mmCIF file of C-alpha atoms and ligand atoms in Angstrom:
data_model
loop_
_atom_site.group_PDB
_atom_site.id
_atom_site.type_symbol
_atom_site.label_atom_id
_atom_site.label_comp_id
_atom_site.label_asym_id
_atom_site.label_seq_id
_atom_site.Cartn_x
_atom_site.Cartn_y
_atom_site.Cartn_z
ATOM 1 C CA UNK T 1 6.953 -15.941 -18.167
ATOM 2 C CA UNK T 2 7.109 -12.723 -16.574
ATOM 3 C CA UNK T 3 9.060 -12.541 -12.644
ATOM 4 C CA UNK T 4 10.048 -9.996 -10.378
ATOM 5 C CA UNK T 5 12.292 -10.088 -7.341
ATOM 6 C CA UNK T 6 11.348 -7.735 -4.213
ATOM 7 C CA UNK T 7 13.492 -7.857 -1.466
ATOM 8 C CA UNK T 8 12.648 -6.301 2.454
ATOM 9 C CA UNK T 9 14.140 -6.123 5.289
ATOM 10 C CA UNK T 10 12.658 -5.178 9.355
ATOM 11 C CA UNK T 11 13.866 -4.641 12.850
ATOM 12 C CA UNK T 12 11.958 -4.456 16.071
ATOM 13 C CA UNK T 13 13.948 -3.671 19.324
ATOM 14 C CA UNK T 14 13.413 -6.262 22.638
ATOM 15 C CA UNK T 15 11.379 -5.275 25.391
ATOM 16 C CA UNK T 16 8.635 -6.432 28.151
ATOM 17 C CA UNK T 17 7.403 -10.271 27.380
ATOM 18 C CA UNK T 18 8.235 -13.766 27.597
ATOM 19 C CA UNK T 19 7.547 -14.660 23.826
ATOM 20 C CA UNK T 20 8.972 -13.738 20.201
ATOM 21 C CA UNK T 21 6.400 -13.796 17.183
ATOM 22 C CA UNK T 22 8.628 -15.298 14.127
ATOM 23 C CA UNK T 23 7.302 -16.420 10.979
ATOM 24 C CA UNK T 24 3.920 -16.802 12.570
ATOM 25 C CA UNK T 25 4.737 -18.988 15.351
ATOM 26 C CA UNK T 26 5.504 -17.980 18.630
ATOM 27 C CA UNK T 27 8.551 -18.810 20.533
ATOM 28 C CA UNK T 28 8.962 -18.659 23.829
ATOM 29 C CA UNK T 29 12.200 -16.299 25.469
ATOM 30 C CA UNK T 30 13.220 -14.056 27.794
ATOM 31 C CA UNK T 31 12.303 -11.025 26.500
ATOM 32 C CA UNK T 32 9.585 -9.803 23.920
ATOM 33 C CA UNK T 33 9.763 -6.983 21.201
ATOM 34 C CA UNK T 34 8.341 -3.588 20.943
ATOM 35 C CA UNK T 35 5.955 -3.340 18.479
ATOM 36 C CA UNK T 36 2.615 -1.686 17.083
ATOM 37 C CA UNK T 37 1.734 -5.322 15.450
ATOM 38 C CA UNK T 38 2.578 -8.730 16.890
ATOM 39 C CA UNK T 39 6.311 -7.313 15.821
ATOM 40 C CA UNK T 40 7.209 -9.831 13.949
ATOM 41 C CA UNK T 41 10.381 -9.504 12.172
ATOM 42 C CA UNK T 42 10.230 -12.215 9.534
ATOM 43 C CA UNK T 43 6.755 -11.564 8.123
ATOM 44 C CA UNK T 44 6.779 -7.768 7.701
ATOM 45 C CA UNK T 45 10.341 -8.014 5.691
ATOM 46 C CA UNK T 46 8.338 -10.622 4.113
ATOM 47 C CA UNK T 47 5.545 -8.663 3.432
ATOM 48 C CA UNK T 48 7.654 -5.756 2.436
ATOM 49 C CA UNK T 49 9.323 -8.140 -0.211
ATOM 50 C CA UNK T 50 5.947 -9.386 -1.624
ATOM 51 C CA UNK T 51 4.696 -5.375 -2.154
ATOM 52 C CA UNK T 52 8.172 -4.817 -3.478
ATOM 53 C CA UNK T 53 8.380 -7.259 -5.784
ATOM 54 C CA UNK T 54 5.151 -6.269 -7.213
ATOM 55 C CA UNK T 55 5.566 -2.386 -7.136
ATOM 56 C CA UNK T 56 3.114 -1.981 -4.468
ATOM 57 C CA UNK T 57 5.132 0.459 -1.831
ATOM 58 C CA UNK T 58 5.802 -0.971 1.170
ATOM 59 C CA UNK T 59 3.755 -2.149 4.535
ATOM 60 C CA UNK T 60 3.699 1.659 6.510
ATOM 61 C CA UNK T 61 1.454 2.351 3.347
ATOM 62 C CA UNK T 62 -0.932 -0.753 3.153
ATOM 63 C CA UNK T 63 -0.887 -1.071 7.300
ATOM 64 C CA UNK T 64 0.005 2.106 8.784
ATOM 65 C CA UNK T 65 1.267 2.207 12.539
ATOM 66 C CA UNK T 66 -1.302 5.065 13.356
ATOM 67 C CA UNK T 67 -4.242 2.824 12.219
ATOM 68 C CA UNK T 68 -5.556 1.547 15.350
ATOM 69 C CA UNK T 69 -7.206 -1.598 13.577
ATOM 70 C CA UNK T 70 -3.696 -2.857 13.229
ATOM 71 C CA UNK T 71 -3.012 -2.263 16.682
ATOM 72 C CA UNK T 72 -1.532 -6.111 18.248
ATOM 73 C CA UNK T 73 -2.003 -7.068 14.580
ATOM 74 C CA UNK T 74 -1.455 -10.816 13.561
ATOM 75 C CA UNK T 75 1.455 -10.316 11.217
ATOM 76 C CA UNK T 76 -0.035 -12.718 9.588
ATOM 77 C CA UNK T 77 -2.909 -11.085 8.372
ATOM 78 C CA UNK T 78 -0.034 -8.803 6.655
ATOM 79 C CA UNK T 79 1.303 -11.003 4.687
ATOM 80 C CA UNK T 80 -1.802 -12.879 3.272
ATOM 81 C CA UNK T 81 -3.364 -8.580 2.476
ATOM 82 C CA UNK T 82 -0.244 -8.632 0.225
ATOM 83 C CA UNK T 83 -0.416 -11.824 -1.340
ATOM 84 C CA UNK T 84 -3.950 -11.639 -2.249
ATOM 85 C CA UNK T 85 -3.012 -8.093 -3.646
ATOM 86 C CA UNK T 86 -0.646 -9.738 -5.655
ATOM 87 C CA UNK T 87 -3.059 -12.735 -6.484
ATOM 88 C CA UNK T 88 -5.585 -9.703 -8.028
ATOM 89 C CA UNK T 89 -2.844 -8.891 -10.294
ATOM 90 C CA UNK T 90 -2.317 -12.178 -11.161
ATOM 91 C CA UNK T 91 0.828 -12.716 -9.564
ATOM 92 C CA UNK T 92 2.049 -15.811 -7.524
ATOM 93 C CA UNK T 93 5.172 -16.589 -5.531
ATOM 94 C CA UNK T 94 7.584 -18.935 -6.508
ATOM 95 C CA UNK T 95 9.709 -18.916 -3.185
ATOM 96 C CA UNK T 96 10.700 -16.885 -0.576
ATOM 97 C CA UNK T 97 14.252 -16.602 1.584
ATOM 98 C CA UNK T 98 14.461 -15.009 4.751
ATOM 99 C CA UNK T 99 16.709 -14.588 7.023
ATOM 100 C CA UNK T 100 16.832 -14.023 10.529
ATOM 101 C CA UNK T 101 19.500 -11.885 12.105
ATOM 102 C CA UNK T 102 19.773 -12.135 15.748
ATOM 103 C CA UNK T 103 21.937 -13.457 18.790
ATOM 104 C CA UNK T 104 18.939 -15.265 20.207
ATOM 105 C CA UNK T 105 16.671 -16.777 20.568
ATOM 106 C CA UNK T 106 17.878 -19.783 18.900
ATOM 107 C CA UNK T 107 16.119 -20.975 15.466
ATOM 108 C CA UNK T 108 17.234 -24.453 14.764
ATOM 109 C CA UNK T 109 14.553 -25.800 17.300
ATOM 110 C CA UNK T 110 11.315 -24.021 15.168
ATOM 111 C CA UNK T 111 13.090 -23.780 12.468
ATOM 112 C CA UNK T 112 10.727 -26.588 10.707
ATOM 113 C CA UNK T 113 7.507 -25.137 12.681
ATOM 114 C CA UNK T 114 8.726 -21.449 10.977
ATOM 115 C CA UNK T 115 8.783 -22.660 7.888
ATOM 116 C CA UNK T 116 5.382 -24.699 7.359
ATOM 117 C CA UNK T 117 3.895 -21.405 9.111
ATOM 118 C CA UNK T 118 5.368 -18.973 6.372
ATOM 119 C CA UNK T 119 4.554 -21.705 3.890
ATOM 120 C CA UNK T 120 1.118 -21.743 4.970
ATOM 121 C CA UNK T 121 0.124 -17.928 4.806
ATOM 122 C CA UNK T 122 2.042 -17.426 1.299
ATOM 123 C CA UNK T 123 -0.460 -20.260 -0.291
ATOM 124 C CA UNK T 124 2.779 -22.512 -1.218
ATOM 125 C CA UNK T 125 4.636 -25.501 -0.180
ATOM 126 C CA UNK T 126 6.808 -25.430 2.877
ATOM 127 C CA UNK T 127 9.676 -26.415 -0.423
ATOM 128 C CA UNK T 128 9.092 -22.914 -1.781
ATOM 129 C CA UNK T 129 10.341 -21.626 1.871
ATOM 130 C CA UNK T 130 14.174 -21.514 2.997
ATOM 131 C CA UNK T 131 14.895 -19.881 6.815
ATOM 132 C CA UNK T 132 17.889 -18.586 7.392
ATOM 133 C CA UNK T 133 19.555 -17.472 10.832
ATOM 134 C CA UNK T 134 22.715 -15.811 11.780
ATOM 135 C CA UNK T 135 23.940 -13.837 14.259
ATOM 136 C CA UNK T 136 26.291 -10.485 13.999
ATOM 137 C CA UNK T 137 29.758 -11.899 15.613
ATOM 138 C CA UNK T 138 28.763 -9.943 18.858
ATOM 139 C CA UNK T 139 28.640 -7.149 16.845
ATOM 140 C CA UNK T 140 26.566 -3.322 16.906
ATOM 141 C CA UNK T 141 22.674 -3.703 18.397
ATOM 142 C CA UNK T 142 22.014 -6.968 17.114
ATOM 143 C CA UNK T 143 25.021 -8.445 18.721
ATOM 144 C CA UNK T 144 24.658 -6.972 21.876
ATOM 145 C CA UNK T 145 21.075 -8.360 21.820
ATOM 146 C CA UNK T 146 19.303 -5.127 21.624
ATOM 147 C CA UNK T 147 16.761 -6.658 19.330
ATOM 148 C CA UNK T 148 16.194 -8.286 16.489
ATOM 149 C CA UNK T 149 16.119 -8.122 12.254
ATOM 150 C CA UNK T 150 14.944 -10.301 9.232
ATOM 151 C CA UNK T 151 15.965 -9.603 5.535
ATOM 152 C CA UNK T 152 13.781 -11.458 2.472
ATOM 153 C CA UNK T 153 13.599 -12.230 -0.675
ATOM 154 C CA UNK T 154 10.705 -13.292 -2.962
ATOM 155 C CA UNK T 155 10.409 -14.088 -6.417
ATOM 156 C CA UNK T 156 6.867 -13.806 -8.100
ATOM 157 C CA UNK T 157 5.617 -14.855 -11.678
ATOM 158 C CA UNK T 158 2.340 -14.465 -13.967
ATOM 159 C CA UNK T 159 2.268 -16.348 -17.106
HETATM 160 MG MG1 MG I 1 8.150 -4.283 11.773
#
């Protein structure tokens, strides 16, 4: 079996709002991010992973920022672009890790919700999705709640 790893990694900063995008799901807090998209952390690293792992560049060249039609972008609609690029080339995902890296807000409450959500726009099984969260001791922007970052990982294989 052929398999290739692609790993990715995103940051937006906090701003105006009342409401975080993660994983697909929204979650209510006291601040929002700024963003071109929805600004949602988790699925752009993961999207960045799946066009990694395949050799496909990354998501400023499939979506770029200047393109108004992804303008308040579903991040969503990101991630299932790459994974149907990938599907063309007759790859599939065997799992994904992400993790979140932030002082707030909190992700043990949609932690579950997260996952099903990530699950759901990959095409897998919420068991082929681990979620991650930890914060930076206090420490640099993250710590001092400036905003907000996500690493993943993805594995993909074609027989
Ligand atoms: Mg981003």
């Amino acid at each position: 079996m052929n398999m290739r790893v692609g790993s990715g990694f995103d940051v937006h900063a906090f701003g105006p709002g009342n409401v975080v995008m993660l994983g697909g799901v929204p979650v209510p807090w006291e601040r929002g991010v700024v963003a071109h998209s929805d600004g949602d952390v988790l699925l752009h690293a993961l999207t960045d992973a799946l066009l990694g792992a395949a050799g496909l560049g990354d998501i400023g060249q499939h979506f770029p920022d200047t393109d108004p039609r992804w303008r308040g972008a579903a991040s969503v609609q990101f991630v299932e672009h790459a994974v149907r690029l990938l599907a063309e080339a007759g790859w599939r995902v065997v799992n994904a890790d992400l993790t979140l890296l932030a002082e707030a807000p909190r992700v043990n409450p949609v932690r579950a919700r997260i996952v099903e959500s990530v699950a759901r726009c990959l095409g897998v099984t919420s068991q082929q999705v681990n979620l991650k969260a930890t914060t930076t001791e206090k420490l640099g922007f993250l710590g001092r709640a400036e905003g907000l970052a996500a690493q993943a990982v993805v594995l993909i294989a074609r027989s």
